[in-house]
PDB file of C-alpha atoms in Angstrom:
ATOM      1  CA  UNK A   4     103.595  97.815 155.305  1.00 93.00           C
ATOM      2  CA  UNK A   5     104.700  99.765 152.469  1.00 95.00           C
ATOM      3  CA  UNK A   6     106.174  98.598 149.139  1.00 97.00           C
ATOM      4  CA  UNK A   7     107.639 101.209 146.930  1.00 97.00           C
ATOM      5  CA  UNK A   8     108.710 100.374 143.311  1.00 98.00           C
ATOM      6  CA  UNK A   9     111.339 102.367 141.388  1.00 98.00           C
ATOM      7  CA  UNK A  10     113.675 102.249 138.460  1.00 98.00           C
ATOM      8  CA  UNK A  11     111.084 101.940 135.545  1.00 97.00           C
ATOM      9  CA  UNK A  12     111.552 103.788 132.188  1.00 98.00           C
ATOM     10  CA  UNK A  13     111.996 103.926 128.711  1.00 98.00           C
ATOM     11  CA  UNK A  14     114.453 101.382 127.359  1.00 98.00           C
ATOM     12  CA  UNK A  15     115.304 100.002 123.771  1.00 98.00           C
ATOM     13  CA  UNK A  16     114.718  96.587 122.801  1.00 98.00           C
ATOM     14  CA  UNK A  17     117.541  94.546 123.940  1.00 98.00           C
ATOM     15  CA  UNK A  18     118.460  96.693 126.700  1.00 98.00           C
ATOM     16  CA  UNK A  19     118.397  96.217 130.356  1.00 98.00           C
ATOM     17  CA  UNK A  20     116.852  97.822 133.491  1.00 98.00           C
ATOM     18  CA  UNK A  21     116.734  97.025 137.138  1.00 98.00           C
ATOM     19  CA  UNK A  22     113.490  97.632 139.048  1.00 98.00           C
ATOM     20  CA  UNK A  23     113.956  98.102 142.889  1.00 98.00           C
ATOM     21  CA  UNK A  24     111.125  97.928 145.575  1.00 98.00           C
ATOM     22  CA  UNK A  25     111.857  99.458 148.978  1.00 98.00           C
ATOM     23  CA  UNK A  26     109.834  97.572 151.642  1.00 97.00           C
ATOM     24  CA  UNK A  27     109.035  98.934 154.940  1.00 96.00           C
ATOM     25  CA  UNK A  28     106.939  97.352 157.635  1.00 94.00           C
ATOM     26  CA  UNK A  29     108.072  94.042 157.056  1.00 94.00           C
ATOM     27  CA  UNK A  30     111.519  92.010 156.669  1.00 95.00           C
ATOM     28  CA  UNK A  31     112.362  91.136 153.350  1.00 95.00           C
ATOM     29  CA  UNK A  32     114.257  88.125 153.941  1.00 93.00           C
ATOM     30  CA  UNK A  33     111.535  86.448 155.868  1.00 93.00           C
ATOM     31  CA  UNK A  34     108.924  87.282 153.524  1.00 93.00           C
ATOM     32  CA  UNK A  35     108.008  85.600 150.196  1.00 94.00           C
ATOM     33  CA  UNK A  36     108.036  88.456 147.773  1.00 96.00           C
ATOM     34  CA  UNK A  37     107.020  88.401 144.084  1.00 97.00           C
ATOM     35  CA  UNK A  38     106.767  90.487 140.960  1.00 98.00           C
ATOM     36  CA  UNK A  39     103.592  90.914 139.035  1.00 98.00           C
ATOM     37  CA  UNK A  40     103.080  92.991 135.960  1.00 98.00           C
ATOM     38  CA  UNK A  41     100.308  94.410 133.809  1.00 98.00           C
ATOM     39  CA  UNK A  42     100.665  95.285 130.307  1.00 98.00           C
ATOM     40  CA  UNK A  43      98.683  98.072 128.889  1.00 97.00           C
ATOM     41  CA  UNK A  44      95.047  97.117 128.475  1.00 95.00           C
ATOM     42  CA  UNK A  45      95.827  93.668 129.672  1.00 97.00           C
ATOM     43  CA  UNK A  46      95.241  91.541 132.969  1.00 97.00           C
ATOM     44  CA  UNK A  47      97.810  90.558 135.705  1.00 97.00           C
ATOM     45  CA  UNK A  48     100.551  88.406 134.837  1.00 98.00           C
ATOM     46  CA  UNK A  49     102.928  86.882 137.748  1.00 97.00           C
ATOM     47  CA  UNK A  50     106.629  87.247 136.875  1.00 98.00           C
ATOM     48  CA  UNK A  51     108.747  85.777 139.704  1.00 97.00           C
ATOM     49  CA  UNK A  52     109.040  85.090 143.275  1.00 97.00           C
ATOM     50  CA  UNK A  53     111.773  84.648 145.849  1.00 96.00           C
ATOM     51  CA  UNK A  54     111.253  82.491 148.819  1.00 95.00           C
ATOM     52  CA  UNK A  55     112.705  83.106 152.505  1.00 94.00           C
ATOM     53  CA  UNK A  56     115.401  80.465 151.733  1.00 93.00           C
ATOM     54  CA  UNK A  57     116.384  82.054 148.552  1.00 94.00           C
ATOM     55  CA  UNK A  58     114.753  79.528 146.003  1.00 95.00           C
ATOM     56  CA  UNK A  59     113.353  81.424 143.152  1.00 97.00           C
ATOM     57  CA  UNK A  60     110.559  80.784 140.433  1.00 96.00           C
ATOM     58  CA  UNK A  61     109.929  82.542 137.075  1.00 97.00           C
ATOM     59  CA  UNK A  62     107.298  82.595 134.284  1.00 97.00           C
ATOM     60  CA  UNK A  63     108.341  81.027 131.371  1.00 97.00           C
ATOM     61  CA  UNK A  64     107.874  84.470 129.572  1.00 97.00           C
ATOM     62  CA  UNK A  65     111.025  85.825 131.378  1.00 98.00           C
ATOM     63  CA  UNK A  66     113.081  82.818 132.368  1.00 98.00           C
ATOM     64  CA  UNK A  67     116.390  83.371 131.516  1.00 98.00           C
ATOM     65  CA  UNK A  68     116.252  86.854 130.926  1.00 98.00           C
ATOM     66  CA  UNK A  69     115.081  88.356 134.442  1.00 98.00           C
ATOM     67  CA  UNK A  70     116.592  87.799 137.772  1.00 98.00           C
ATOM     68  CA  UNK A  71     114.832  88.295 141.312  1.00 98.00           C
ATOM     69  CA  UNK A  72     117.083  89.169 144.012  1.00 98.00           C
ATOM     70  CA  UNK A  73     117.144  90.994 147.280  1.00 97.00           C
ATOM     71  CA  UNK A  74     119.225  92.771 149.806  1.00 97.00           C
ATOM     72  CA  UNK A  75     118.593  91.760 153.527  1.00 96.00           C
ATOM     73  CA  UNK A  76     120.692  94.581 154.841  1.00 96.00           C
ATOM     74  CA  UNK A  77     118.933  97.271 152.862  1.00 97.00           C
ATOM     75  CA  UNK A  78     115.456  95.555 153.073  1.00 97.00           C
ATOM     76  CA  UNK A  79     115.114  95.939 149.057  1.00 98.00           C
ATOM     77  CA  UNK A  80     113.838  93.557 146.533  1.00 98.00           C
ATOM     78  CA  UNK A  81     115.085  93.802 142.954  1.00 98.00           C
ATOM     79  CA  UNK A  82     114.153  92.642 139.560  1.00 98.00           C
ATOM     80  CA  UNK A  83     117.251  92.472 136.898  1.00 98.00           C
ATOM     81  CA  UNK A  84     115.684  92.618 133.417  1.00 98.00           C
ATOM     82  CA  UNK A  85     117.729  91.804 130.470  1.00 98.00           C
ATOM     83  CA  UNK A  86     117.314  91.353 126.816  1.00 98.00           C
ATOM     84  CA  UNK A  87     114.005  93.266 127.133  1.00 98.00           C
ATOM     85  CA  UNK A  88     111.253  92.718 124.441  1.00 98.00           C
ATOM     86  CA  UNK A  89     108.344  95.283 123.445  1.00 98.00           C
ATOM     87  CA  UNK A  90     106.068  92.587 125.007  1.00 98.00           C
ATOM     88  CA  UNK A  91     107.666  93.233 128.400  1.00 98.00           C
ATOM     89  CA  UNK A  92     106.044  96.757 128.338  1.00 98.00           C
ATOM     90  CA  UNK A  93     103.958  96.861 131.646  1.00 98.00           C
ATOM     91  CA  UNK A  94     103.582  98.319 134.904  1.00 98.00           C
ATOM     92  CA  UNK A  95     105.574  96.283 137.366  1.00 98.00           C
ATOM     93  CA  UNK A  96     104.295  95.379 140.794  1.00 98.00           C
ATOM     94  CA  UNK A  97     106.145  94.027 143.966  1.00 98.00           C
ATOM     95  CA  UNK A  98     103.904  92.421 146.116  1.00 97.00           C
ATOM     96  CA  UNK A  99     103.214  89.759 148.801  1.00 95.00           C
ATOM     97  CA  UNK A 100     100.863  87.131 147.287  1.00 92.00           C
ATOM     98  CA  UNK A 101      99.630  83.526 148.176  1.00 91.00           C
ATOM     99  CA  UNK A 102     102.074  81.056 147.190  1.00 91.00           C
ATOM    100  CA  UNK A 103     102.092  77.070 146.313  1.00 91.00           C
ATOM    101  CA  UNK A 104     103.140  74.928 149.442  1.00 87.00           C
ATOM    102  CA  UNK A 105     102.890  77.874 151.882  1.00 89.00           C
ATOM    103  CA  UNK A 106     100.144  78.425 154.227  1.00 88.00           C
ATOM    104  CA  UNK A 107      97.919  81.386 153.298  1.00 90.00           C
ATOM    105  CA  UNK A 108      97.695  83.659 156.256  1.00 88.00           C
ATOM    106  CA  UNK A 109      96.504  86.831 154.809  1.00 87.00           C
ATOM    107  CA  UNK A 110      98.002  90.641 155.182  1.00 88.00           C
ATOM    108  CA  UNK A 111      99.101  90.591 151.558  1.00 93.00           C
ATOM    109  CA  UNK A 112     100.333  93.684 150.237  1.00 95.00           C
ATOM    110  CA  UNK A 113     101.401  95.254 146.832  1.00 97.00           C
ATOM    111  CA  UNK A 114     103.124  98.173 145.837  1.00 97.00           C
ATOM    112  CA  UNK A 115     101.680 101.084 143.573  1.00 96.00           C
ATOM    113  CA  UNK A 116     103.753 100.003 140.642  1.00 97.00           C
ATOM    114  CA  UNK A 117     106.411 101.349 138.305  1.00 98.00           C
ATOM    115  CA  UNK A 118     105.940 101.608 134.484  1.00 98.00           C
ATOM    116  CA  UNK A 119     108.522  99.894 132.149  1.00 98.00           C
ATOM    117  CA  UNK A 120     108.409 100.864 128.399  1.00 98.00           C
ATOM    118  CA  UNK A 121     110.401  98.924 125.904  1.00 98.00           C
ATOM    119  CA  UNK A 122     110.420 100.726 122.524  1.00 97.00           C
ATOM    120  CA  UNK A 123     112.871 102.019 119.959  1.00 96.00           C
TER     121      UNK A 123
ATOM    122  CA  UNK B  17     100.194  75.609 133.866  1.00 93.00           C
ATOM    123  CA  UNK B  18      96.454  75.844 135.051  1.00 96.00           C
ATOM    124  CA  UNK B  19      94.484  78.093 132.923  1.00 97.00           C
ATOM    125  CA  UNK B  20      91.993  80.258 134.718  1.00 98.00           C
ATOM    126  CA  UNK B  21      88.855  81.705 132.680  1.00 98.00           C
ATOM    127  CA  UNK B  22      86.654  84.134 134.290  1.00 98.00           C
ATOM    128  CA  UNK B  23      83.052  85.155 133.459  1.00 97.00           C
ATOM    129  CA  UNK B  24      81.696  87.498 132.673  1.00 97.00           C
ATOM    130  CA  UNK B  25      84.517  89.481 131.120  1.00 97.00           C
ATOM    131  CA  UNK B  26      82.242  92.707 131.852  1.00 97.00           C
ATOM    132  CA  UNK B  27      79.428  93.162 134.038  1.00 96.00           C
ATOM    133  CA  UNK B  28      76.962  96.056 134.181  1.00 96.00           C
ATOM    134  CA  UNK B  29      75.214  96.542 137.585  1.00 96.00           C
ATOM    135  CA  UNK B  30      73.480  99.040 139.685  1.00 96.00           C
ATOM    136  CA  UNK B  31      74.408 100.229 143.591  1.00 96.00           C
ATOM    137  CA  UNK B  32      72.931  97.566 145.770  1.00 96.00           C
ATOM    138  CA  UNK B  33      72.735  94.792 143.201  1.00 97.00           C
ATOM    139  CA  UNK B  34      74.081  91.303 144.194  1.00 97.00           C
ATOM    140  CA  UNK B  35      76.991  90.386 141.993  1.00 97.00           C
ATOM    141  CA  UNK B  36      78.667  86.960 141.177  1.00 98.00           C
ATOM    142  CA  UNK B  37      81.811  86.500 139.091  1.00 98.00           C
ATOM    143  CA  UNK B  38      82.739  82.836 138.405  1.00 98.00           C
ATOM    144  CA  UNK B  39      86.392  81.455 137.860  1.00 98.00           C
ATOM    145  CA  UNK B  40      87.089  78.063 136.203  1.00 98.00           C
ATOM    146  CA  UNK B  41      90.318  76.243 135.963  1.00 98.00           C
ATOM    147  CA  UNK B  42      91.659  73.841 133.272  1.00 97.00           C
ATOM    148  CA  UNK B  43      92.416  71.722 136.296  1.00 97.00           C
ATOM    149  CA  UNK B  44      92.106  71.496 140.003  1.00 96.00           C
ATOM    150  CA  UNK B  45      93.235  74.101 142.300  1.00 96.00           C
ATOM    151  CA  UNK B  46      91.800  72.414 145.305  1.00 94.00           C
ATOM    152  CA  UNK B  47      91.113  75.803 147.451  1.00 95.00           C
ATOM    153  CA  UNK B  48      94.245  77.560 146.557  1.00 97.00           C
ATOM    154  CA  UNK B  49      92.607  80.501 145.135  1.00 97.00           C
ATOM    155  CA  UNK B  50      92.617  84.361 145.489  1.00 97.00           C
ATOM    156  CA  UNK B  51      90.371  87.114 144.490  1.00 98.00           C
ATOM    157  CA  UNK B  52      91.488  90.554 143.728  1.00 98.00           C
ATOM    158  CA  UNK B  53      90.171  94.169 143.079  1.00 98.00           C
ATOM    159  CA  UNK B  54      92.047  96.337 140.936  1.00 98.00           C
ATOM    160  CA  UNK B  55      91.055 100.001 140.124  1.00 97.00           C
ATOM    161  CA  UNK B  56      93.230 102.098 137.605  1.00 94.00           C
ATOM    162  CA  UNK B  57      96.357 103.596 138.821  1.00 93.00           C
ATOM    163  CA  UNK B  58      96.047 101.905 142.233  1.00 95.00           C
ATOM    164  CA  UNK B  59      97.500  98.838 143.440  1.00 96.00           C
ATOM    165  CA  UNK B  60      95.583  95.422 143.400  1.00 96.00           C
ATOM    166  CA  UNK B  61      94.124  94.694 146.754  1.00 97.00           C
ATOM    167  CA  UNK B  62      93.753  91.057 147.741  1.00 97.00           C
ATOM    168  CA  UNK B  63      90.043  90.393 149.008  1.00 97.00           C
ATOM    169  CA  UNK B  64      89.809  86.764 149.588  1.00 97.00           C
ATOM    170  CA  UNK B  65      92.220  83.742 149.768  1.00 97.00           C
ATOM    171  CA  UNK B  66      92.000  80.268 150.127  1.00 97.00           C
ATOM    172  CA  UNK B  67      88.839  80.409 147.962  1.00 97.00           C
ATOM    173  CA  UNK B  68      86.683  81.700 151.051  1.00 97.00           C
ATOM    174  CA  UNK B  69      88.847  83.322 153.550  1.00 97.00           C
ATOM    175  CA  UNK B  70      87.983  87.154 153.875  1.00 97.00           C
ATOM    176  CA  UNK B  71      91.403  89.132 154.011  1.00 96.00           C
ATOM    177  CA  UNK B  72      91.507  91.332 156.972  1.00 95.00           C
ATOM    178  CA  UNK B  73      89.754  94.928 156.470  1.00 96.00           C
ATOM    179  CA  UNK B  74      87.970  93.687 153.704  1.00 97.00           C
ATOM    180  CA  UNK B  75      83.928  94.580 154.001  1.00 97.00           C
ATOM    181  CA  UNK B  76      81.758  91.533 154.746  1.00 98.00           C
ATOM    182  CA  UNK B  77      79.633  92.125 151.556  1.00 98.00           C
ATOM    183  CA  UNK B  78      82.307  90.200 149.614  1.00 98.00           C
ATOM    184  CA  UNK B  79      82.401  86.437 149.879  1.00 98.00           C
ATOM    185  CA  UNK B  80      84.082  83.641 147.884  1.00 98.00           C
ATOM    186  CA  UNK B  81      83.087  79.934 147.448  1.00 98.00           C
ATOM    187  CA  UNK B  82      84.047  76.987 145.541  1.00 97.00           C
ATOM    188  CA  UNK B  83      86.792  74.482 145.295  1.00 96.00           C
ATOM    189  CA  UNK B  84      88.359  72.157 142.695  1.00 96.00           C
ATOM    190  CA  UNK B  85      87.834  73.765 139.331  1.00 97.00           C
ATOM    191  CA  UNK B  86      85.469  76.599 139.948  1.00 98.00           C
ATOM    192  CA  UNK B  87      85.182  79.282 142.517  1.00 98.00           C
ATOM    193  CA  UNK B  88      82.699  82.359 142.775  1.00 98.00           C
ATOM    194  CA  UNK B  89      83.115  85.786 144.296  1.00 98.00           C
ATOM    195  CA  UNK B  90      80.084  87.552 145.388  1.00 98.00           C
ATOM    196  CA  UNK B  91      79.438  90.906 146.127  1.00 98.00           C
ATOM    197  CA  UNK B  92      75.960  91.120 148.286  1.00 97.00           C
ATOM    198  CA  UNK B  93      75.269  94.426 147.666  1.00 97.00           C
ATOM    199  CA  UNK B  94      77.322  96.665 145.307  1.00 97.00           C
ATOM    200  CA  UNK B  95      78.523  99.800 146.471  1.00 96.00           C
ATOM    201  CA  UNK B  96      80.304 102.749 144.752  1.00 95.00           C
ATOM    202  CA  UNK B  97      83.585 101.989 145.718  1.00 96.00           C
ATOM    203  CA  UNK B  98      83.157  98.333 144.356  1.00 97.00           C
ATOM    204  CA  UNK B  99      83.245  99.354 140.667  1.00 94.00           C
ATOM    205  CA  UNK B 100      86.525  98.040 139.602  1.00 97.00           C
ATOM    206  CA  UNK B 101      88.117  95.076 137.668  1.00 98.00           C
ATOM    207  CA  UNK B 102      88.217  91.731 139.504  1.00 98.00           C
ATOM    208  CA  UNK B 103      90.798  88.993 139.179  1.00 98.00           C
ATOM    209  CA  UNK B 104      90.941  85.504 140.242  1.00 98.00           C
ATOM    210  CA  UNK B 105      94.418  83.886 140.998  1.00 97.00           C
ATOM    211  CA  UNK B 106      95.507  80.047 141.472  1.00 97.00           C
ATOM    212  CA  UNK B 107      98.393  79.311 143.660  1.00 96.00           C
ATOM    213  CA  UNK B 108      98.182  75.611 143.737  1.00 96.00           C
ATOM    214  CA  UNK B 109     101.247  75.025 141.372  1.00 93.00           C
ATOM    215  CA  UNK B 110     103.483  77.271 139.350  1.00 92.00           C
ATOM    216  CA  UNK B 111     103.336  78.864 137.186  1.00 91.00           C
ATOM    217  CA  UNK B 112     100.872  81.140 139.110  1.00 95.00           C
ATOM    218  CA  UNK B 113      98.178  82.103 136.743  1.00 97.00           C
ATOM    219  CA  UNK B 114      95.479  84.697 136.987  1.00 97.00           C
ATOM    220  CA  UNK B 115      91.974  84.933 135.378  1.00 98.00           C
ATOM    221  CA  UNK B 116      91.293  87.435 132.397  1.00 97.00           C
ATOM    222  CA  UNK B 117      89.582  90.008 134.751  1.00 98.00           C
ATOM    223  CA  UNK B 118      85.909  90.951 135.268  1.00 98.00           C
ATOM    224  CA  UNK B 119      85.037  94.757 134.857  1.00 98.00           C
ATOM    225  CA  UNK B 120      82.377  95.866 136.680  1.00 98.00           C
ATOM    226  CA  UNK B 121      80.675  98.882 135.533  1.00 96.00           C
ATOM    227  CA  UNK B 122      77.844 101.305 136.431  1.00 89.00           C
ATOM    228  CA  UNK B 123      74.708 100.456 134.974  1.00 87.00           C
TER     229      UNK B 123
END
């Protein structure tokens, strides 16, 4: 199983960016996929999740600005980030992690991450 | 949201030491708790889920215990590869939350 994030970079405050996660070794449509971030010098922060049925959840800090989605035909996961702020600067990871209401069965995996810098 | 507090924030230890990290929650997570190891520039690695279940491939020197509002990660004999930052994460309810991390340093 491999997750590879791309799409990070430097963006101005108020700008937009779309992150992609190429998934291999598992099927994105039948997996519970999340985005987690880590700001410089800070700890891990959960951002969003998409369930197999298409339900989505977001952290309050990104609700209304970020959108998680997937393309089943390409086996890809995405994070559309709008109205970006300096505090969104972080390494963004796509991952499979344990979730509420879902039996934990192991074999969780994370990507290497992609850096997003929001600065003028 | 369930707030997660880890202690200590930094821990200095030697190879072969027994190391214990504690995670306390502002409300019950039941046993819906995971532990991760994170090294700089690398992907975080899940070690333990459901508070005490060892993830496949993780060495048996790692163990987890606890439920309710407190959980403990123990490394029975610290190895050179274990120097890293460790995080707990609750998945009892949204919003998912992580502890602030415990950095295990070489003494």
